[in-house]
Coordinates of C-alpha atoms and ligand atoms in Angstrom, one line a residue:
X611 CA 113.9 2.8 181.4
X612 CA 114.0 6.5 180.4
X613 CA 116.9 8.2 178.8
X614 CA 117.3 10.2 182.1
X615 CA 118.3 7.0 183.8
X616 CA 120.2 5.4 180.9
X617 CA 121.9 8.5 179.5
X618 CA 121.0 7.7 175.9
X619 CA 117.9 8.0 173.7
X620 CA 116.0 5.2 172.1
X621 CA 113.8 5.4 169.0
X622 CA 110.8 5.7 171.3
X623 CA 112.1 9.1 172.5
X624 CA 112.3 10.5 168.9
X625 CA 109.7 11.7 166.4
X626 CA 110.5 9.8 163.2
X627 CA 109.6 10.4 159.6
X628 CA 107.4 7.7 158.0
X629 CA 109.2 5.0 156.1
X630 CA 107.5 6.4 153.0
X631 CA 109.1 9.8 153.6
X632 CA 112.5 8.3 154.4
X633 CA 112.5 6.5 151.0
X634 CA 111.7 9.8 149.1
X635 CA 115.0 11.4 150.0
X636 CA 117.1 13.1 152.7
X637 CA 115.2 14.4 155.8
X638 CA 116.2 15.9 159.2
X639 CA 115.7 13.8 162.3
X640 CA 115.8 15.9 165.5
X641 CA 117.0 14.1 168.6
X642 CA 116.5 17.0 171.0
X643 CA 114.4 16.1 174.0
X644 CA 115.4 18.5 176.7
X645 CA 113.3 21.6 177.2
X646 CA 115.9 24.3 177.2
X647 CA 115.8 27.9 175.8
X648 CA 117.4 27.2 172.4
X649 CA 116.2 27.8 168.8
X650 CA 119.0 28.1 166.2
X651 CA 117.5 25.1 164.4
X652 CA 114.3 27.1 163.8
X653 CA 116.1 30.2 162.8
X654 CA 118.5 28.5 160.4
X655 CA 116.0 26.5 158.3
X656 CA 115.6 28.2 155.0
X657 CA 112.3 26.4 154.3
X658 CA 110.6 27.1 157.6
X659 CA 110.4 23.4 158.2
X660 CA 111.2 23.5 162.0
X661 CA 108.8 25.1 164.4
X662 CA 108.7 25.4 168.1
X663 CA 105.4 27.0 169.0
X664 CA 105.3 30.1 171.2
X665 CA 107.9 29.3 173.7
X666 CA 111.7 29.0 173.1
X667 CA 111.6 26.2 175.7
X668 CA 109.4 24.0 173.6
X669 CA 110.9 21.1 171.6
X670 CA 111.5 21.7 167.9
X671 CA 109.3 19.8 165.5
X672 CA 110.2 19.1 161.8
X673 CA 107.6 19.2 159.1
X674 CA 109.1 16.3 157.2
X675 CA 107.3 17.3 154.0
X676 CA 108.8 20.8 154.0
X677 CA 112.3 19.5 154.8
X678 CA 114.6 18.7 151.9
X679 CA 117.5 17.4 154.0
X680 CA 119.8 20.4 153.2
X681 CA 121.6 19.9 156.6
X682 CA 121.9 23.6 157.4
X683 CA 120.2 23.0 160.7
X684 CA 122.6 20.2 161.6
X685 CA 125.6 22.6 161.5
X686 CA 123.6 25.2 163.5
X687 CA 122.5 23.1 166.4
X688 CA 124.8 23.6 169.4
X689 CA 123.5 20.4 170.9
X690 CA 124.7 18.3 167.9
X691 CA 121.2 16.8 168.1
X692 CA 120.1 16.8 164.4
X693 CA 120.9 14.2 161.8
X694 CA 120.0 13.7 158.1
X695 CA 118.8 10.3 157.0
X696 CA 118.4 9.4 153.4
X697 CA 117.0 6.0 152.7
X698 CA 116.7 6.7 149.0
X699 CA 120.5 6.6 148.6
X700 CA 120.8 3.0 147.3
X701 CA 119.1 -0.4 147.2
X702 CA 120.7 -1.6 150.4
X703 CA 122.5 1.5 151.6
X704 CA 121.4 4.7 153.3
X705 CA 123.3 8.0 153.8
X706 CA 123.4 9.4 157.3
X707 CA 124.6 13.0 157.9
X708 CA 125.9 13.9 161.3
X709 CA 127.7 16.8 163.0
X710 CA 131.4 16.2 163.7
X711 CA 133.6 18.6 165.7
X712 CA 136.8 16.7 165.9
X713 CA 140.0 17.2 163.9
X714 CA 141.4 16.0 161.7
X715 CA 138.3 15.4 159.6
X716 CA 137.9 12.1 157.9
X717 CA 138.5 11.9 154.2
X718 CA 136.1 11.1 151.4
X719 CA 135.8 7.4 150.8
X720 CA 137.4 6.6 154.2
X721 CA 136.1 3.5 156.0
X722 CA 135.0 4.3 159.6
X723 CA 133.6 2.5 162.6
X724 CA 129.9 3.3 163.1
X725 CA 128.6 4.0 166.6
X726 CA 125.0 3.9 167.9
X727 CA 123.4 6.1 170.5
X728 CA 124.9 4.1 173.3
X729 CA 128.4 4.6 171.8
X730 CA 128.7 0.9 170.8
X731 CA 130.1 -0.1 167.5
X732 CA 127.4 -1.3 165.2
X733 CA 129.2 -1.8 161.9
X734 CA 131.4 0.0 159.4
X735 CA 130.5 2.7 156.9
X736 CA 132.1 4.8 154.2
X737 CA 132.4 8.6 154.3
X738 CA 130.8 9.8 151.1
X739 CA 130.5 13.6 151.6
X740 CA 131.9 16.3 153.9
X741 CA 130.0 19.5 154.1
X742 CA 132.2 22.2 155.7
X743 CA 131.6 25.7 154.5
X744 CA 132.7 28.8 156.4
X745 CA 129.1 29.5 157.3
X746 CA 129.0 26.3 159.4
X747 CA 131.0 27.9 162.2
X748 CA 133.3 24.9 162.6
X749 CA 130.6 22.2 162.7
X750 CA 131.2 20.1 159.6
X751 CA 128.5 17.6 158.6
X752 CA 129.8 14.2 157.6
X753 CA 127.7 12.0 155.4
X754 CA 128.3 8.3 155.8
X755 CA 127.1 5.4 153.7
X756 CA 125.7 2.7 156.0
X757 CA 123.6 -0.5 155.6
X758 CA 120.0 0.6 155.2
X759 CA 118.9 -1.2 158.3
X760 CA 121.3 0.8 160.4
X761 CA 120.1 4.2 159.2
X762 CA 118.2 4.9 162.4
X763 CA 120.8 3.5 164.7
X764 CA 124.1 5.1 163.5
X765 CA 124.6 8.5 165.2
X766 CA 128.4 8.8 165.4
X767 CA 131.5 7.3 164.0
X768 CA 135.1 6.7 164.9
X769 CA 138.0 6.9 162.5
X770 CA 140.1 3.7 162.3
X771 CA 143.4 5.5 162.1
Ligands
SF4_1995 S1 117.6 19.8 156.8 FE1 117.4 21.9 155.8 S2 115.2 21.9 155.2 FE2 115.4 20.2 156.7 S3 114.9 21.1 158.7 FE3 117.1 21.2 158.4 S4 117.5 23.3 157.6 FE4 115.3 22.8 157.3
SF4_1996 S1 119.2 24.0 168.0 FE1 119.5 21.8 168.5 S2 119.6 21.8 170.8 FE2 118.7 23.8 170.2 S3 116.5 23.4 170.2 FE3 117.2 23.0 168.1 S4 117.6 20.8 168.0 FE4 117.5 21.4 170.2

């Protein structure tokens, strides 16, 4: 069944980095599938790692080798459709960076409930880093330590408070 019917994406809808690339370090995963006139992701990437071809309606494509996972594009995407996945983070753990526009922000080392693309809880994780500079225009990026096998499933979180 397509995401148009279910309302959520599956891994088959998304262009993924290779496992080899994921194990090298942080990288952007773009989960943007609707052809709309939008390109802040392309404009914001300092490494020119995101391209879109000659139409602003095209879907963005990440060059996973150029991307260093800086997360600038995550904060600049109005669709909250970009995530950072780092499977080099630990032996059994990965770090997943995601946009978060709710207040109050979680705190470093806080345990949170992890949610998948369907909005279902899929485990718990620990907030390890919060990137929230003025240049991010009120879209902080929260990096959460998760079990490595959940790195491609976790796409949101809920505070336990
Ligand atoms: S994470 Fe950084 S380097 Fe990678 S695509 Fe986004 S802005 Fe570019
Ligand atoms: S900025 Fe976000 S919503 Fe817009 S094209 Fe890029 S990934 Fe898609």
